[in-house]
Amino acid sequence: MIKILSSLVAFFSITSLCAQNVAAEVPKLVVGITIDQLRGDYLEMFKHTFGEKGFKRLLNSGLVYANVSYDFPAIDRASAMTTLYTGANPSYHGIIAENKFAVDLNRETASFSDDKYLGNYTTEKLSPLPVKVSTLTDELQIASGGQSDVFAFAPHASQALASGGHAATGAYWIEDFSGKWATTTFYKNKQPVVDQRNRGIESTSNRINSITWRPAIDVNQYNAFPYTKNIYNFQHFFANDKKNSVKLFKQSPYVNTEVREIAEAVLRSNSLGKRMNPDFLAVTFYAGNYENALDKNYSVEIQDTYYRLDQELGKLLDAIEETVGIKNALIFVVSTGYFNEQEILPQGMVTSNGIFRPERTQALLNMYLMAVYGREQWIKKYYNRQFFFDRKLIEDKKISLADFQKTAAEFLVLSAGVQDVYTSYQMLHGAYNGVLQHYRNGYYKNISGDLFLELQPGWHVEDSQNGDHQFMRNNAVLSPVFFLGNHIKPQKIEQTIDALQIAPSVAYRLRIRAPNAAKGSILKELL
């Protein structure tokens, strides 16, 4: 009996040790798949058109969180992507939006603008240095002593630079005019596979004039929206608009094919996941609207985009299985948590809302400030629902900046269409409350403005200076998160997680430090 008990104790001890070793096994390859504007409700609505290898594989075999939230205002692709890879809000990482108003230059610039570095296959001068903290991929390179390969491929520069980080082997995006894969001289390594793609006949720049976007399957299967006036067979020729052909291409599902093909080529040619140290492949797909969709409200094009995205996702997962093995990889798929709605009101419809015109609001505010403080041009710029004041003028006139901001805010909050106004002084010194903290999370000193406007839902913004024409909405967008591989137990978690938790959770699985500004807790299902 004693021998039997001893044998059982030994057996369970070994079993327990093996289980711990499996859980502690570091993945050979991490694949971060960010899908810009992915919606969970659309996954449910369009699933009857999906195959078994893409989203259904993630849903059936992965760890699924119902929703991810970003706790700061005006989320866009640059701020969301940087938040995901730093595990920090814009108040720490410094990327508050795709573009910013540079006060010293008195003009709009890209948030990743950096005049110190030239571009390859682009005239843009960009670098990841505007990200003020470390990224998940940075920490992997630090841990491996620079021996890991880190690649990022995305439709847009901000997405590639944020996910590639400061120490990437290569970070590439599709240039807006040529359609070639571009990068910055900040990164010193050149990749023959990418150069070959740019020079070859398969290059987007060589193919775009011959691409016609038509429905991939019988259009009658795109029946998810019951309010669609008609199910139409669309045709979009990118060559019809020479000036914007690449821009339109990047709003179509063909951009996902281009991203997947180059990412898969690098995965294979560089033998990612087959060396001593883990490698990292960051891929960004697009699941947003097409601005030239024939029906703006309920689009057949968006259903075709999801059908084709499901196919591309399945092909990428198959390539990972073939080269490294899903069990040897850690794959996470995450949405950027916002959606740019297209909306056309029926002709003759009258609403209780109105049109918010920034230029008019700026003129009225400046007239009021002139009456209070003197006849000067107090406002430098209205930009992205922020007002920037001439701080040097305010300082020269010996006016309290806090009082000046408060005076302006009290005037603006009475304006039609304005829900509330927050000052930068409140951000830095105000009493805590949940709404103010939400705006504080999106504020970065010397980059953000003096006043932040919260506009009322339903109001139509018409900004002729930067082309901002949109209906304000406060709808929550369901944005799922998936984890697959690395011995992760398949399960569905009906809860909302914080975007700040993703980077430290992946870092935990890699057994490396979390990014240096990441404060989010590790997801307990990944412990």
XYZ file of C-alpha atoms in Angstrom:
527
model
C 0.000 0.000 0.000
C 2.831 2.394 0.877
C 4.489 1.690 -2.499
C 1.210 2.358 -4.325
C 0.733 5.661 -2.460
C 4.336 6.647 -3.172
C 3.859 5.880 -6.870
C 0.671 7.939 -7.006
C 2.355 10.890 -5.279
C 5.249 10.695 -7.727
C 2.888 10.452 -10.708
C 0.844 13.496 -9.705
C 3.998 15.453 -8.908
C 5.434 14.760 -12.367
C 2.080 15.557 -14.002
C 1.902 18.852 -12.112
C 5.503 19.713 -13.047
C 4.839 18.973 -16.728
C 1.745 21.184 -16.648
C 3.790 24.024 -15.138
C 6.473 23.597 -17.789
C 3.873 23.746 -20.578
C 2.376 26.936 -19.105
C 5.828 28.462 -18.679
C 6.991 27.637 -22.204
C 8.049 30.813 -23.970
C 6.580 31.158 -27.501
C 9.055 31.017 -30.359
C 7.090 33.594 -32.316
C 4.617 36.291 -31.307
C 2.234 37.507 -33.999
C 0.348 40.673 -33.100
C -2.584 41.211 -35.462
C -4.296 44.555 -35.053
C -7.456 45.056 -37.094
C -8.300 48.716 -37.506
C -11.995 49.332 -36.704
C -12.907 45.653 -36.260
C -16.444 45.341 -34.854
C -17.663 42.405 -32.807
C -21.282 42.896 -33.843
C -20.247 42.645 -37.501
C -18.466 39.358 -36.800
C -21.755 38.003 -35.515
C -23.838 39.495 -38.341
C -21.523 38.370 -41.153
C -20.457 34.962 -39.789
C -22.679 33.037 -42.224
C -20.215 34.019 -44.970
C -17.052 33.013 -43.073
C -14.952 29.917 -43.609
C -13.535 27.677 -40.877
C -9.930 28.898 -40.812
C -10.221 32.586 -39.958
C -12.496 34.148 -37.371
C -14.243 30.852 -36.624
C -10.879 29.267 -35.774
C -10.215 32.118 -33.352
C -13.692 31.856 -31.857
C -13.585 28.077 -31.466
C -9.931 27.509 -30.524
C -8.883 30.772 -28.905
C -9.254 32.715 -25.706
C -11.893 35.314 -26.565
C -12.660 38.518 -24.674
C -15.935 40.138 -25.661
C -14.654 43.703 -25.711
C -11.659 45.971 -25.213
C -11.917 49.587 -24.082
C -9.660 52.599 -24.597
C -10.077 55.174 -21.849
C -9.316 58.404 -23.710
C -11.209 60.612 -26.199
C -11.000 60.828 -29.991
C -9.461 57.372 -30.526
C -7.879 56.887 -33.935
C -5.471 54.454 -35.562
C -2.285 56.142 -34.279
C -3.366 56.647 -30.663
C -4.983 53.207 -30.409
C -2.028 51.354 -31.912
C 0.507 53.131 -29.721
C -1.599 52.431 -26.637
C -1.755 48.727 -27.479
C 2.003 48.373 -27.865
C 3.050 50.584 -24.945
C 0.361 49.520 -22.483
C -0.028 53.225 -21.671
C -2.419 56.054 -22.491
C -1.480 59.032 -24.722
C -0.787 61.065 -21.571
C 2.342 58.892 -21.196
C 3.268 57.781 -24.726
C 2.679 61.134 -26.456
C 0.769 60.032 -29.584
C -2.570 61.780 -29.150
C -3.766 61.378 -32.751
C -2.710 60.537 -36.304
C -1.742 64.176 -36.835
C -1.056 67.055 -34.467
C -0.905 70.835 -34.560
C 2.732 71.828 -34.101
C 2.528 75.136 -32.227
C 6.152 76.058 -32.925
C 5.653 75.526 -36.668
C 2.076 76.833 -36.693
C 0.916 73.972 -38.915
C -0.395 70.421 -38.929
C 2.175 67.621 -38.971
C 2.144 63.853 -38.664
C 2.480 62.743 -35.054
C 5.474 60.585 -36.059
C 7.143 63.408 -37.993
C 10.920 63.621 -37.485
C 13.066 65.819 -39.751
C 16.240 64.005 -38.673
C 15.427 60.916 -40.744
C 14.735 60.521 -44.442
C 12.354 58.014 -45.955
C 12.925 55.009 -48.183
C 10.351 54.903 -51.005
C 8.699 57.975 -49.457
C 9.348 61.695 -49.110
C 7.963 61.685 -45.568
C 10.430 62.170 -42.729
C 9.282 59.964 -39.880
C 10.600 57.915 -36.961
C 9.282 56.117 -33.853
C 11.042 58.619 -31.555
C 7.834 60.629 -30.890
C 6.712 57.599 -28.839
C 8.016 58.729 -25.469
C 8.050 55.358 -23.686
C 9.136 51.812 -24.511
C 6.996 49.407 -26.498
C 6.385 45.680 -26.142
C 8.705 45.027 -29.079
C 11.390 47.265 -27.548
C 11.339 45.203 -24.372
C 11.729 41.985 -26.360
C 14.816 43.387 -28.087
C 16.255 44.541 -24.759
C 15.675 41.109 -23.202
C 17.230 39.270 -26.158
C 20.151 41.668 -26.512
C 18.913 42.641 -29.957
C 18.931 39.023 -31.165
C 15.194 38.823 -31.868
C 13.769 39.737 -35.248
C 10.942 42.282 -35.038
C 8.974 43.161 -38.173
C 5.911 45.366 -38.588
C 3.742 45.688 -41.703
C 0.755 48.017 -41.923
C -1.242 50.149 -44.336
C -0.166 53.371 -42.567
C 3.106 54.696 -41.181
C 1.769 55.374 -37.683
C 0.631 51.762 -37.341
C 3.955 50.325 -38.492
C 6.083 52.650 -36.353
C 4.003 52.163 -33.206
C 4.001 48.363 -33.468
C 7.610 48.077 -34.678
C 8.880 50.358 -31.949
C 12.341 51.864 -31.512
C 14.349 48.696 -32.145
C 12.554 46.948 -34.995
C 14.439 44.949 -37.585
C 12.064 46.576 -40.043
C 8.806 48.563 -40.000
C 7.036 49.131 -43.322
C 3.887 50.816 -44.580
C 2.209 51.439 -47.940
C 3.181 54.858 -49.276
C 0.158 57.042 -50.013
C 1.039 57.971 -53.594
C 3.337 55.312 -55.051
C 1.789 52.298 -53.299
C 5.246 50.891 -52.528
C 6.376 49.549 -49.171
C 8.058 52.501 -47.447
C 10.113 52.884 -44.290
C 12.410 55.365 -42.555
C 16.205 55.572 -42.416
C 15.832 55.410 -38.628
C 15.929 51.633 -39.143
C 19.318 50.534 -40.455
C 18.518 47.077 -41.812
C 17.311 46.534 -45.348
C 15.138 43.563 -46.222
C 15.726 42.013 -49.678
C 12.217 40.518 -49.709
C 10.638 43.960 -49.340
C 12.900 45.552 -51.945
C 12.129 42.692 -54.317
C 8.398 43.230 -53.783
C 8.737 46.931 -54.539
C 10.603 46.272 -57.778
C 8.559 43.283 -58.927
C 5.467 43.063 -61.066
C 3.409 42.151 -57.984
C 4.036 45.610 -56.494
C 0.864 47.563 -55.729
C 2.235 50.486 -57.748
C 2.376 48.225 -60.830
C -0.994 46.541 -60.291
C -3.290 49.243 -58.958
C -4.439 50.507 -62.350
C -5.667 47.033 -63.251
C -7.446 46.208 -59.983
C -11.236 46.242 -59.943
C -13.001 45.584 -56.663
C -16.081 43.430 -57.202
C -17.972 41.192 -54.731
C -15.977 38.046 -53.956
C -19.074 35.816 -53.691
C -22.700 35.919 -54.756
C -23.820 39.344 -53.592
C -27.152 37.931 -52.381
C -25.274 36.365 -49.470
C -24.487 39.875 -48.231
C -27.875 40.188 -46.576
C -26.913 41.113 -43.013
C -28.478 44.588 -43.093
C -32.273 44.357 -43.388
C -32.537 48.093 -44.155
C -30.405 48.029 -47.300
C -32.488 49.462 -50.139
C -31.082 46.968 -52.595
C -28.316 44.381 -52.693
C -26.131 45.683 -55.464
C -23.249 44.348 -57.539
C -20.671 47.073 -57.084
C -17.561 47.798 -59.140
C -14.782 50.117 -57.955
C -11.902 51.000 -60.284
C -9.067 52.558 -58.314
C -7.539 53.893 -61.532
C -10.555 56.164 -62.053
C -9.167 58.502 -59.409
C -5.455 58.791 -60.150
C -4.805 61.259 -57.344
C -6.453 59.119 -54.650
C -6.049 55.608 -56.072
C -3.700 54.378 -53.318
C -5.779 56.059 -50.610
C -8.872 54.224 -51.874
C -6.899 50.988 -52.209
C -5.991 51.296 -48.506
C -9.703 51.531 -47.643
C -10.471 48.330 -49.548
C -9.954 44.659 -48.598
C -7.133 44.445 -51.151
C -4.864 46.212 -48.692
C -5.214 43.223 -46.346
C -4.061 40.886 -49.095
C -1.011 43.073 -49.692
C -0.160 43.180 -45.970
C -0.648 39.443 -45.526
C 1.471 38.504 -48.546
C 4.495 40.604 -47.548
C 4.231 39.504 -43.907
C 4.065 35.856 -44.940
C 7.033 36.305 -47.301
C 9.161 37.719 -44.461
C 7.918 35.042 -42.069
C 9.243 32.374 -44.418
C 12.389 34.037 -45.796
C 13.672 35.147 -42.386
C 12.789 31.845 -40.671
C 10.946 33.688 -37.915
C 10.367 31.624 -34.805
C 13.162 29.140 -35.514
C 16.020 30.577 -33.497
C 17.020 30.657 -29.842
C 15.220 33.932 -29.074
C 11.547 34.640 -29.785
C 10.722 36.740 -32.842
C 7.849 39.188 -33.295
C 5.679 39.843 -36.342
C 3.241 42.776 -36.095
C 0.548 42.912 -38.771
C -2.180 45.506 -39.211
C -5.346 44.853 -41.225
C -8.239 47.163 -42.123
C -11.941 46.589 -41.444
C -13.332 50.092 -41.837
C -15.624 51.754 -44.316
C -14.908 52.495 -47.961
C -15.626 56.175 -48.558
C -16.913 55.534 -52.093
C -19.365 52.830 -50.996
C -22.578 53.020 -53.012
C -24.748 52.873 -49.880
C -23.210 54.922 -47.071
C -25.494 53.705 -44.289
C -25.731 49.949 -44.870
C -22.958 48.904 -47.183
C -22.535 45.725 -49.179
C -18.861 46.721 -49.451
C -18.271 46.350 -45.692
C -19.646 42.807 -45.833
C -17.301 41.966 -48.692
C -14.438 43.501 -46.701
C -15.143 41.178 -43.769
C -15.547 38.136 -46.020
C -12.172 38.791 -47.641
C -10.550 39.672 -44.301
C -11.665 36.307 -42.929
C -9.921 34.625 -45.868
C -6.683 36.566 -45.345
C -6.696 35.850 -41.628
C -7.104 32.145 -42.336
C -4.187 32.156 -44.790
C -1.923 33.891 -42.285
C -2.830 31.444 -39.521
C -2.185 28.547 -41.914
C 1.271 29.982 -42.718
C 2.070 30.232 -39.001
C 0.956 26.636 -38.468
C 3.063 25.454 -41.397
C 6.258 27.320 -40.481
C 6.321 27.430 -36.680
C 3.249 25.616 -35.416
C 0.354 27.400 -33.711
C 1.259 25.774 -30.384
C 4.757 27.285 -30.603
C 3.421 30.749 -31.363
C 1.478 33.318 -29.371
C -1.054 35.075 -31.578
C -3.193 37.954 -30.430
C -5.855 39.702 -32.503
C -7.195 43.021 -31.277
C -9.405 45.810 -32.548
C -8.565 49.507 -32.381
C -11.837 50.116 -30.565
C -13.446 52.777 -32.730
C -15.403 52.950 -35.985
C -15.689 55.836 -38.436
C -19.374 55.857 -39.265
C -20.698 56.914 -42.651
C -24.133 58.413 -42.407
C -26.538 59.901 -44.918
C -29.830 61.320 -43.609
C -32.978 60.790 -45.674
C -33.829 63.770 -47.853
C -36.077 66.207 -46.012
C -35.369 64.750 -42.557
C -35.310 67.463 -39.901
C -33.440 66.792 -36.643
C -33.172 68.711 -33.404
C -29.425 69.024 -33.879
C -27.396 71.439 -35.951
C -24.090 72.050 -37.670
C -20.988 72.893 -35.660
C -18.657 75.111 -37.706
C -15.243 75.487 -36.042
C -14.227 78.616 -38.004
C -17.342 80.470 -36.882
C -16.907 79.304 -33.289
C -13.260 80.414 -33.327
C -14.200 83.867 -34.633
C -16.859 84.337 -31.966
C -14.544 83.197 -29.197
C -11.764 85.528 -30.316
C -14.188 88.471 -30.438
C -15.232 87.703 -26.862
C -11.609 87.421 -25.697
C -10.862 90.747 -27.409
C -13.681 92.366 -25.425
C -12.311 90.956 -22.170
C -8.527 91.140 -22.650
C -7.889 93.590 -25.494
C -7.841 93.643 -29.288
C -5.335 90.890 -30.040
C -5.408 87.626 -31.968
C -5.578 85.320 -28.945
C -6.271 82.064 -30.764
C -3.610 80.321 -32.822
C -5.667 77.392 -34.070
C -8.737 75.233 -33.705
C -7.640 71.664 -34.396
C -9.211 68.277 -33.715
C -11.759 69.690 -31.231
C -9.069 71.619 -29.396
C -8.256 75.319 -29.167
C -4.635 76.447 -29.075
C -3.992 79.894 -27.587
C -1.063 82.235 -28.176
C 0.650 81.505 -24.900
C 3.516 83.922 -25.505
C 1.042 86.762 -25.976
C -0.821 85.746 -22.809
C 2.474 85.653 -20.910
C 3.625 89.027 -22.320
C 0.341 90.601 -21.223
C 0.884 89.115 -17.765
C -2.462 87.318 -17.827
C -3.014 84.180 -15.767
C -3.211 81.253 -18.201
C -5.567 79.354 -15.894
C -7.936 82.339 -15.682
C -7.727 82.917 -19.434
C -8.606 79.292 -20.160
C -11.453 79.355 -17.654
C -12.906 82.528 -19.181
C -12.777 81.039 -22.672
C -14.284 77.742 -21.492
C -17.188 79.462 -19.734
C -18.018 81.284 -22.978
C -17.685 78.226 -25.217
C -19.800 75.916 -23.067
C -22.785 78.159 -23.849
C -22.316 77.614 -27.585
C -24.805 75.502 -29.510
C -23.564 71.955 -30.024
C -21.014 72.070 -27.195
C -21.667 69.557 -24.422
C -18.746 70.545 -22.216
C -15.323 72.201 -22.300
C -12.206 71.108 -20.401
C -9.060 73.170 -19.919
C -5.475 71.947 -19.899
C -5.109 73.514 -16.443
C -7.926 71.247 -15.241
C -6.146 68.288 -16.801
C -2.976 68.932 -14.854
C -4.288 70.468 -11.642
C -8.047 69.899 -11.426
C -9.935 67.792 -8.924
C -10.380 64.180 -9.992
C -13.560 62.928 -11.594
C -14.166 60.132 -14.079
C -14.961 62.311 -17.096
C -12.013 64.623 -16.529
C -9.670 61.649 -16.082
C -10.880 60.274 -19.427
C -9.772 63.499 -21.116
C -6.599 63.680 -19.027
C -5.599 60.263 -20.362
C -5.574 61.731 -23.867
C -3.640 64.889 -22.954
C 0.102 65.292 -23.487
C 1.857 68.464 -22.379
C 3.253 70.667 -25.175
C 1.386 68.653 -27.821
C -2.275 68.964 -26.794
C -4.264 72.198 -26.868
C -5.547 74.586 -24.199
C -9.241 73.731 -24.461
C -10.937 70.426 -25.269
C -14.466 70.454 -26.651
C -16.962 67.666 -26.078
C -19.591 68.019 -28.788
C -23.161 66.870 -28.432
C -24.182 63.611 -30.128
C -26.066 64.131 -33.374
C -24.380 67.393 -34.282
C -22.713 67.570 -37.682
C -19.158 68.914 -37.699
C -18.209 70.838 -40.836
C -14.575 71.896 -40.730
C -13.630 73.180 -44.171
C -9.969 73.657 -43.217
C -9.117 70.006 -42.547
C -12.050 68.276 -44.209
C -13.612 67.072 -40.943
C -17.227 66.289 -41.855
C -18.895 63.878 -39.479
C -21.879 63.242 -37.274
C -20.994 63.059 -33.608
C -21.810 59.721 -31.995
C -21.171 58.331 -28.530
C -22.097 54.746 -29.410
C -20.052 52.010 -27.816
C -18.429 49.781 -30.440
C -18.016 46.138 -29.453
C -14.336 45.344 -30.085
C -13.235 41.738 -29.439
C -9.780 40.439 -28.475
C -8.466 36.957 -29.292
C -5.453 34.975 -28.020
C -4.409 31.758 -29.734
C -1.523 29.285 -29.364
C 1.132 28.957 -26.625
C -0.982 26.351 -24.811
C -3.716 28.895 -24.093
C -6.984 27.288 -23.025
C -9.901 28.015 -25.404
C -12.651 29.899 -23.606
C -15.005 32.842 -24.030
C -14.879 35.614 -21.435
C -17.930 37.869 -21.466
C -16.217 40.928 -20.091
C -14.572 44.146 -21.190
C -10.821 44.310 -20.728
C -8.644 47.416 -20.728
C -6.421 48.013 -23.753
C -3.627 48.723 -21.255
C -3.647 45.038 -20.186
C -2.624 43.553 -23.526
C 1.057 44.576 -23.671
C 1.912 43.484 -20.104
C 0.018 40.204 -20.613
C 1.981 39.369 -23.757
C 5.191 40.428 -21.994
C 4.358 38.019 -19.164
C 4.027 35.165 -21.643
C 7.388 36.123 -23.149
C 8.935 36.288 -19.652
C 10.185 39.815 -20.276
C 9.539 43.137 -18.580
C 6.384 45.016 -19.494
C 6.887 48.347 -21.333
C 8.178 50.975 -18.919
C 4.924 52.986 -18.716
C 2.570 49.980 -18.642
C 0.468 49.913 -15.480
C -2.241 47.487 -16.580
C -2.709 44.201 -14.779
C -1.985 40.867 -16.466
C -5.071 39.110 -17.763
C -5.664 36.277 -15.294
C -6.481 33.769 -18.053
C -2.915 34.227 -19.366
C -1.195 33.648 -16.035
